[in-house]
XYZ file of C-alpha atoms in Angstrom:
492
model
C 29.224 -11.836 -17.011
C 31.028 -14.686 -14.988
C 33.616 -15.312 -12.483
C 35.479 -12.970 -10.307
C 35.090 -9.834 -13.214
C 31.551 -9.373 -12.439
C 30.653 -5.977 -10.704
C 30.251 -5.647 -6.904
C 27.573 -3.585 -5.916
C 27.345 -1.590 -2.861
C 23.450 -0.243 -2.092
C 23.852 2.501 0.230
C 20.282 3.693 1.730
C 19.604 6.731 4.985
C 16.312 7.089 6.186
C 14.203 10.461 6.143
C 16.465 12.383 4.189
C 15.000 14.454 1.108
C 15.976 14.975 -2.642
C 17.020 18.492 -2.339
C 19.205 17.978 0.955
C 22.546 17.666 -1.020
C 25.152 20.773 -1.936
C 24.592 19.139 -5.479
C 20.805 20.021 -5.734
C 21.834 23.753 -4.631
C 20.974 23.183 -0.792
C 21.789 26.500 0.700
C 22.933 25.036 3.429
C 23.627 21.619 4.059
C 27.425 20.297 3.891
C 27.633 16.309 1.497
C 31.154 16.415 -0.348
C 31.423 13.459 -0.223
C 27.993 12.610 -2.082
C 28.366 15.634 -4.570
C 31.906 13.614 -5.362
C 29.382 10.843 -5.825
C 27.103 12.890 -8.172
C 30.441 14.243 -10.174
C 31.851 10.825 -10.941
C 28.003 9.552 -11.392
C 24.215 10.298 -12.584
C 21.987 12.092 -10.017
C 18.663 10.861 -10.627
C 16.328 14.637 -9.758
C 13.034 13.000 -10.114
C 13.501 10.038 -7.769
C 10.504 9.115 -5.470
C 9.189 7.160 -2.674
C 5.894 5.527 -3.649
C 4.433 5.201 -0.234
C 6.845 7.413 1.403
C 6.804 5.852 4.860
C 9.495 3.386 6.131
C 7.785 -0.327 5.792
C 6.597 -0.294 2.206
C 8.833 1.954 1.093
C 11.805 -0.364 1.918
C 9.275 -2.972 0.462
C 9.491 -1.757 -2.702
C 12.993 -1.461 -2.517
C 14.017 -5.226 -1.643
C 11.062 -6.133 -4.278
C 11.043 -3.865 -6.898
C 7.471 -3.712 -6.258
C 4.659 -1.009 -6.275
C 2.979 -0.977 -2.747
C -0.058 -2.606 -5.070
C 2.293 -5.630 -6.187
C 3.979 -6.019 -2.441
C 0.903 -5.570 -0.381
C 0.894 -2.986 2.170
C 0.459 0.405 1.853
C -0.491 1.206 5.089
C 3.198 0.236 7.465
C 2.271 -3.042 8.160
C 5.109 -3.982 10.893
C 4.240 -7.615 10.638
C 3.759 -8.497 6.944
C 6.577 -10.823 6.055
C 8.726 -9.824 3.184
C 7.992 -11.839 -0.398
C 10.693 -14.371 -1.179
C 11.830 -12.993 -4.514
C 14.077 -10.219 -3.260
C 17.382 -8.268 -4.368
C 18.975 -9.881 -1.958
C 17.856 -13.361 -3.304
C 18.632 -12.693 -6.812
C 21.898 -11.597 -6.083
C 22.685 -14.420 -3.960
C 21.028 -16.894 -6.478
C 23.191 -15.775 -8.544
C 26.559 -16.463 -7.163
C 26.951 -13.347 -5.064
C 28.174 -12.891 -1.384
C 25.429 -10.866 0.181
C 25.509 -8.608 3.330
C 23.493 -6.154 5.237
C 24.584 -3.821 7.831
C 22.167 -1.812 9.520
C 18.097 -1.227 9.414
C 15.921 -3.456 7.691
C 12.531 -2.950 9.442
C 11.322 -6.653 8.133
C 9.195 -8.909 9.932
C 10.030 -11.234 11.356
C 12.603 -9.189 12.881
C 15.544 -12.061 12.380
C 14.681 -12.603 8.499
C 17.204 -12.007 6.508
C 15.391 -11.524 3.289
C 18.001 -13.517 1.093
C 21.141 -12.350 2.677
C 23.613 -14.704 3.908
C 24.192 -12.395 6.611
C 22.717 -9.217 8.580
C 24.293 -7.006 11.302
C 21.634 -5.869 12.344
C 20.261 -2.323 13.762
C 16.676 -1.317 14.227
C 16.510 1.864 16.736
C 16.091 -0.352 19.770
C 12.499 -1.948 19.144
C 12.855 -4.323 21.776
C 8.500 -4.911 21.119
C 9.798 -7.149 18.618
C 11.494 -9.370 21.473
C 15.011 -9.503 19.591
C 17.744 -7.542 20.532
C 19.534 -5.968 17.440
C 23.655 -6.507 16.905
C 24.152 -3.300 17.562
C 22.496 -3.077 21.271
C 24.288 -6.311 21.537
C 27.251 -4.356 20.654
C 27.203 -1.311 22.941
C 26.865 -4.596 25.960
C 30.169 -5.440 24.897
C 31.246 -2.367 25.322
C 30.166 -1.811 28.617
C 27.227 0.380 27.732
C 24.526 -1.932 28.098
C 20.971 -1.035 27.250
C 22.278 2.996 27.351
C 21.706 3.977 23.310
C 18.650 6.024 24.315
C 19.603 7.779 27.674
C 20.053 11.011 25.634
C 15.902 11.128 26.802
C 15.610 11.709 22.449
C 12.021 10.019 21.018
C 12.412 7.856 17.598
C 10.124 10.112 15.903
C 10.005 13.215 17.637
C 12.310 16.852 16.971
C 13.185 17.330 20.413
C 17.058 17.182 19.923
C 20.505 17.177 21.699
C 23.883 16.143 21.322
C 25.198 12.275 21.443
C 25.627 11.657 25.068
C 28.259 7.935 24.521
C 31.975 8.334 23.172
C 31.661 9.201 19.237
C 33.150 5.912 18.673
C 30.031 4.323 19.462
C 27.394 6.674 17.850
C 25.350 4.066 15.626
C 26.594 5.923 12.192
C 30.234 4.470 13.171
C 29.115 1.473 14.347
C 27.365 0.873 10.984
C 30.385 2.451 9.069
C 32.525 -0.112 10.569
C 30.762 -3.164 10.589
C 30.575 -2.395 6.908
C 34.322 -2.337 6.368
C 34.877 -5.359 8.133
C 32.261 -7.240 5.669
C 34.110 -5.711 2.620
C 37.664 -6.886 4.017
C 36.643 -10.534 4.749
C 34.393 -10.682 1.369
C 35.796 -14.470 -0.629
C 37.865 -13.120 -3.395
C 36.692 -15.642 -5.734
C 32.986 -14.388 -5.832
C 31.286 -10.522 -6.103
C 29.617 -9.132 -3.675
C 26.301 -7.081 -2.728
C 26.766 -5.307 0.042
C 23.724 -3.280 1.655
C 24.593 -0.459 4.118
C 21.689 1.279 5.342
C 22.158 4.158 7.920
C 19.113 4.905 10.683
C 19.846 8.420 10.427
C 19.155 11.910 9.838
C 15.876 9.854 11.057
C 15.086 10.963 14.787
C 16.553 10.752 17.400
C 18.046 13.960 16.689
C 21.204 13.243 18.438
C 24.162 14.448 16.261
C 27.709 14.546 17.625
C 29.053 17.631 19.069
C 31.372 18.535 16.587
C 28.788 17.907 13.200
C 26.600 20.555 15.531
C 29.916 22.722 15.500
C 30.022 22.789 11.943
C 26.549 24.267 11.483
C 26.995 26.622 14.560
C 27.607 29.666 12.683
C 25.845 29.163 9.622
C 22.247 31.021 9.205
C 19.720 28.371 8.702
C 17.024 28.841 5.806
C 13.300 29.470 6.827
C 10.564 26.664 5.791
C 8.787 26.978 2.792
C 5.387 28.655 3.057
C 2.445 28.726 0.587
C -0.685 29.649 -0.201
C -2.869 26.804 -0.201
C -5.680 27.621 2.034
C -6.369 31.252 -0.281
C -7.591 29.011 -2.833
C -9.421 26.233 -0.531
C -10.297 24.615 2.652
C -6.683 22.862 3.338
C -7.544 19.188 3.330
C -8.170 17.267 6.770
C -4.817 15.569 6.551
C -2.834 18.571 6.203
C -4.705 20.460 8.885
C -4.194 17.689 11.136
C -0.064 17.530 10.718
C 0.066 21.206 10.701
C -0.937 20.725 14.547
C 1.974 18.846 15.301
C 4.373 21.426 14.416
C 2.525 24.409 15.942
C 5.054 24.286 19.282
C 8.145 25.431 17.537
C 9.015 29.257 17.171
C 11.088 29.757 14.311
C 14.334 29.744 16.010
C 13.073 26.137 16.885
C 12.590 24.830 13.656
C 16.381 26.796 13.101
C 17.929 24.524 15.780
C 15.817 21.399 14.417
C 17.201 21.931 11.137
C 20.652 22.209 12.590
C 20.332 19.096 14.548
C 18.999 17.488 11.128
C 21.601 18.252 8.887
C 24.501 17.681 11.424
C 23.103 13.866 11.026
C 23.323 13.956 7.609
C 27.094 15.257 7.219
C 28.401 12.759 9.606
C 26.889 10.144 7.372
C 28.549 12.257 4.131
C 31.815 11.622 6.177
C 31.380 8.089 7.265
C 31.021 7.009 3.498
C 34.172 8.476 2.907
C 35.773 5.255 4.772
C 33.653 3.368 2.797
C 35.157 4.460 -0.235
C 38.517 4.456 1.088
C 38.113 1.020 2.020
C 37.211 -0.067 -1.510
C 40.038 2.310 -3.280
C 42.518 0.039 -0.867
C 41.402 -3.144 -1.023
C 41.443 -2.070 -4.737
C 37.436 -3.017 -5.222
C 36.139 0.655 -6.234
C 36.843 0.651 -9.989
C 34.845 -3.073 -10.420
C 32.223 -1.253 -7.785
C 28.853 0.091 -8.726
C 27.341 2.237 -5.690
C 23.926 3.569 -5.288
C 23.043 6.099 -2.860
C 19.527 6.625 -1.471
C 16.751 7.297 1.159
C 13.487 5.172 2.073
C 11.577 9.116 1.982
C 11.936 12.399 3.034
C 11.062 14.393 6.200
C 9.102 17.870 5.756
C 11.113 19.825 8.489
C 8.755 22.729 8.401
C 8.195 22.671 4.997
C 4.524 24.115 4.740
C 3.913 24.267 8.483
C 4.717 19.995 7.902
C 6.582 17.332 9.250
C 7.837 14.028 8.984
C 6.751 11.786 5.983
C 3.605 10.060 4.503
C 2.666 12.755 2.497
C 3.125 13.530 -1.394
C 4.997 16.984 -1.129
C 8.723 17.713 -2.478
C 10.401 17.074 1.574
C 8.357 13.905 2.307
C 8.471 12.231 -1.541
C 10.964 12.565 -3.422
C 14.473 10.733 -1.883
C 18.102 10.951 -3.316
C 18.827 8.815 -5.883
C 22.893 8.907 -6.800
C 24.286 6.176 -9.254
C 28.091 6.057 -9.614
C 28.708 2.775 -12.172
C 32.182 1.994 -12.933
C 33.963 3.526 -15.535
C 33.500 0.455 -18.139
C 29.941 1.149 -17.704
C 28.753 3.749 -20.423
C 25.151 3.432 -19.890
C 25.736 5.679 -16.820
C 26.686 9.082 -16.831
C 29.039 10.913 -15.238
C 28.367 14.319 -13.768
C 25.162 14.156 -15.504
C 21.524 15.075 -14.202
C 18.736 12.814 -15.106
C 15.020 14.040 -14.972
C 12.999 11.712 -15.629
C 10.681 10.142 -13.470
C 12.181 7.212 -11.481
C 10.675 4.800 -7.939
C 12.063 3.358 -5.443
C 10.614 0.320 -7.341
C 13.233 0.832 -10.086
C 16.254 0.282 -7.821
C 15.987 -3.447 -8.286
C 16.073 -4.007 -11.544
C 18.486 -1.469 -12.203
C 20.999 -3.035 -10.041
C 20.443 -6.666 -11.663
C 20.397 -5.478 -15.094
C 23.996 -3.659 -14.705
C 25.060 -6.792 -13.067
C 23.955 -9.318 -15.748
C 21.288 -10.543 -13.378
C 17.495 -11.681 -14.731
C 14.649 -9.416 -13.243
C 12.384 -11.495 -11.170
C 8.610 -11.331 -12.682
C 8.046 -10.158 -9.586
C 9.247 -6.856 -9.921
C 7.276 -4.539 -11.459
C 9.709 -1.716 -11.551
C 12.117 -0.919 -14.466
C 15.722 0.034 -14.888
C 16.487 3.513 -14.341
C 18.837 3.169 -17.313
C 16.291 1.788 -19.617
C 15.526 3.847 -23.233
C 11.645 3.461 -22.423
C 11.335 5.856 -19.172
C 7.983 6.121 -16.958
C 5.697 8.935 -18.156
C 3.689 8.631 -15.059
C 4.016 8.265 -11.288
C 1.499 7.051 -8.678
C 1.833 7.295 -5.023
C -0.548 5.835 -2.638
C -0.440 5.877 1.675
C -2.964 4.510 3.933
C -6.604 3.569 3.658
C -8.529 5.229 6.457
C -8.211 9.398 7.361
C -5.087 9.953 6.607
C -5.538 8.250 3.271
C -3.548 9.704 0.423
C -3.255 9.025 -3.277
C -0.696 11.049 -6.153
C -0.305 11.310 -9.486
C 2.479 13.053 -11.389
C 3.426 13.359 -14.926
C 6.693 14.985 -15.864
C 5.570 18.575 -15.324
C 2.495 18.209 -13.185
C 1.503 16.866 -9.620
C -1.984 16.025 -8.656
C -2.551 14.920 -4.699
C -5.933 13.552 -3.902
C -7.019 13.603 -0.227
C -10.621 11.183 -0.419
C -11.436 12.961 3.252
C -13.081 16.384 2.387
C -12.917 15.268 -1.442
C -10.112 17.567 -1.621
C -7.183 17.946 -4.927
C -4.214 19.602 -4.760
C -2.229 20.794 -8.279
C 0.936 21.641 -8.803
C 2.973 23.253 -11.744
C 6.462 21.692 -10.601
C 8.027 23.560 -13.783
C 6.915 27.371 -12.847
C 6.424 26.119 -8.533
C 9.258 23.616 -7.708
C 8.580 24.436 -3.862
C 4.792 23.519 -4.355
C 3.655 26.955 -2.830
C 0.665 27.319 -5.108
C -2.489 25.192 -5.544
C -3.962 25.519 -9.142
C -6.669 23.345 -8.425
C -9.504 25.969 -8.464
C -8.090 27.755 -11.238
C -9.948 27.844 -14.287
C -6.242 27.733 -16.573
C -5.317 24.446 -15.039
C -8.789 22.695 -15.260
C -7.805 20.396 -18.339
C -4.925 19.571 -16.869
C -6.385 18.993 -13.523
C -9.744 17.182 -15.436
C -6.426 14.466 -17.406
C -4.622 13.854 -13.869
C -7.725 13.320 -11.691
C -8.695 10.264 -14.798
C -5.742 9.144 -14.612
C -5.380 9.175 -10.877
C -8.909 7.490 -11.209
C -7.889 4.473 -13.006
C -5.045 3.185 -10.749
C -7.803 3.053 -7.482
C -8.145 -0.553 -6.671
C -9.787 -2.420 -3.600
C -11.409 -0.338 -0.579
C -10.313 3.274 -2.797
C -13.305 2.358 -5.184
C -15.814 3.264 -2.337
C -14.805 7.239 -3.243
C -16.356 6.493 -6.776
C -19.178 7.087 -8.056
C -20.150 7.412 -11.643
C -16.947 7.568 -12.786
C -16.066 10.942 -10.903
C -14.370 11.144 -7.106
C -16.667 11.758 -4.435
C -14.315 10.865 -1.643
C -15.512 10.531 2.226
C -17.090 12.560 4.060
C -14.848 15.767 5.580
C -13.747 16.190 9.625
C -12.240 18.508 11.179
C -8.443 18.600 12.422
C -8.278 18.136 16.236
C -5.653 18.993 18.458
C -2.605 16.132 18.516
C -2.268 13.932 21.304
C 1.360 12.660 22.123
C 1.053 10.765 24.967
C 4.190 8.224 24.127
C 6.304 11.468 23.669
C 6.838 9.889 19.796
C 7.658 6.659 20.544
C 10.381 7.456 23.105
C 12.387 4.506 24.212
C 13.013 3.661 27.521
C 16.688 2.260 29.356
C 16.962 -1.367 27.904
C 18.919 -2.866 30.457
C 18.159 -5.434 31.855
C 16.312 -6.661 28.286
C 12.379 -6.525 27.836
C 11.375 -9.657 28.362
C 7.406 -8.568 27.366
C 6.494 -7.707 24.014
C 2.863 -8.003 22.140
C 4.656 -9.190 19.131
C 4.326 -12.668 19.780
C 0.802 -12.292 20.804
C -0.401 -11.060 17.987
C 1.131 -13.861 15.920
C -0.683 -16.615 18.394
C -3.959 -14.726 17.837
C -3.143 -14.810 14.058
């Protein structure tokens, strides 16, 4: 493909938002027209997951098309610089105008990771000594240093509504700043654009009238199970279980509420988005893909938040709409096979004509040849935790304690029962556990021995401590002019 009738590509990503969190996966609940028009005119990927579902190497292994064993860090490593061989820099090697617009949670905190240009937005993390474009923005504006005088953490559930005009709720800001990239694109060339929304990640500050919408409609309950019938739950689980033990039910209700208020406003942003390519007559020579760094648990299991292997923390949206030339994507179709965050990259290269970077060790979630296997891997120390799925079945390791967890996904979608100790399930349980066995590399190979996992030695879960409030942010005007950042790169 050359000249002017190669495809643009729009990459849309949110942050903690879950698989099943769409009307088209049969959410009870939650309100996306705007992405089940997406899924209607496109393929909806059902078996899409995050590979180290927590924000740094996931959006690693997005921008690389790497495993978390090819890119490096498993573990969020804030200050690990991103590899040169990028989606960005393939697509602007290759001829294309590139722009971001939004969070990109690189380091340094100014890299631009092969775009020729980044607005950026990264929930006020003035450690990293750099205010963002948007903070910049809301200055401008006359609301200097205000985005987080709603009192609302960056990783916490404590929630109310957005306390600025609605204009300047981030979602809009990032909505716009979008549309004014596509109208002042160069006609002559395509383009890559990269939107990628903070939110439903917290703060939980929706606008009033996104709350409105939910206001009257009854919120389902979490998902509960029966793990600990069949074992002692493992010392990771225990451990998050305490962090959720402060809501009442009608909490986690108003949580929820807060959550998917978040996620609707960003349904209804993209419909600008849209409307800005139908008019500037882009959307037919347009291939979009919507998705999520990982999940959040909301409840799930007593659970919350992300880094673990489970259904709400895992497995992320994955929505391609291709244009209507292209025939190797469906439309209104389900796909179930088993596809990475990994797999975005060369996907989007191969429909636009673009060579795969050796680099990349993911593979086109078009391809004839998909995976048969999926490994997941987070952290190396306590809250270590490795996964290995096949198309039916899901084994989670937990080295602390020694402890497996299996999973029928088939027969137990929702992950309520542990077949681990169950005599049935032990070939199946004996295949996964050898396979999980093989992929171990570096420091993991210490929970070895004789070929069979032995794991490290189990603790017990201790109340939480929370003494930053989850990361709350303080008033940011006048700027911090301290930050460790720089220190730690002297001591380096």
């Amino acid at each position: 493909m050359t000249g002017t009738d190669r495809p643009d590509v729009l990459l849309i990503t949110v942050d903690q938002w879950s698989a099943h969190m769409l009307g088209a996966a049969g959410h009870p609940v939650i309100q996306t027209p705007t992405l089940d028009e997406l899924c209607r005119n496109g393929t909806r990927f059902t078996n899409a997951h995050s590979e180290c579902p927590i924000c740094v190497p996931a959006r690693r292994s997005l921008m690389t098309g790497a495993s978390s064993r090819r890119h490096g860090d498993r573990v969020y490593d804030d200050q690990m610089p991103m590899p040169p061989e990028t989606l960005a820099a393939s697509f602007s090697a290759a001829g294309y105008q590139t722009h971001a617009v939004g969070k990109l949670h690189v380091f340094p905190q100014r890299d631009r990771i092969g775009f020729h240009d980044v607005q950026l937005e990264e929930e006020g993390r003035a450690q990293y000594g750099v205010m963002d474009d948007y903070e910049i923005w809301l200055g401008d504006k006359g609301y200097p240093g205000q985005q987080f005088d709603h009192g609302m953490s960056t990783d916490g559930y404590v929630h109310r509504p957005w306390h600025l005009p609605e204009e300047l709720h981030v979602t809009n800001w990032s909505t716009q700043q979008m549309i004014r990239q596509i109208k002042r694109r160069d006609p002559l060339r395509p383009a890559f654009w990269y939107l990628a929304y903070r939110h439903p990640h917290p703060p939980l500050v929706p606008l009033q009238a996104y709350l409105d919408m939910y206001r009257d409609m009854e919120i389902e309950a979490p998902i509960t199970d029966d793990w600990d019938a069949t074992q002692d739950l493992p010392f990771a689980v225990a451990s998050k279980r305490k962090r959720g033990e402060k809501y009442s039910a009608r909490q986690i209700a108003e949580i929820r509420r807060a959550f998917y208020a978040l996620c609707t406003h960003i349904d209804h942003q993209l419909r600008l988005i849209i409307g800005t390519l139908r008019e500037e007559m882009l959307l037919d020579n347009t291939i979009i893909l919507f998705t999520s760094d990982h999940g959040d648990m909301l409840g799930d299991h007593g659970l919350w938040a992300k880094s673990l292997f489970y259904r709400g923390s895992a497995n992320v949206p994955m929505i391609l709409m291709g244009r209507p030339t292209d025939t190797a994507i469906g439309i209104g179709a389900e796909d179930d096979r088993l596809v990475t965050l990994a797999d975005v990259m060369p996907t989007l290269l191969s429909l636009a004509g673009i060579e795969v970077p050796d680099s990349a060790d993911g593979r086109p979630m078009i391809s004839e040849s998909p995976r048969q296997m999926i490994y997941g891997e987070f952290g190396t120390g306590s809250d270590a935790t490795r996964m290995v799925r096949d198309a039916r079945y899901k084994l989670i390791y937990y080295p602390v304690g020694n402890r497996c967890q299996l999973f029928d996904l088939q027969s137990d979608p929702d992950e309520r029962h542990d077949l681990a100790g169950t005599a049935e399930y032990t070939e199946t349980l004996d295949r996964l556990t050898t396979t999980l066995i093989a992929e171990l590399y570096g420091s993991d190979l210490d929970w070895i021995r004789d070929g069979k996992l032995i794991g490290l030695p189990d603790k017990p879960a201790m109340p939480r401590q929370n003494r930053n409030l989850s990361s709350q942010r303080g008033h940011h005007w006048p700027p911090q002019k301290h930050s460790n950042m720089r220190q730690l790169l002297t001591s380096a």
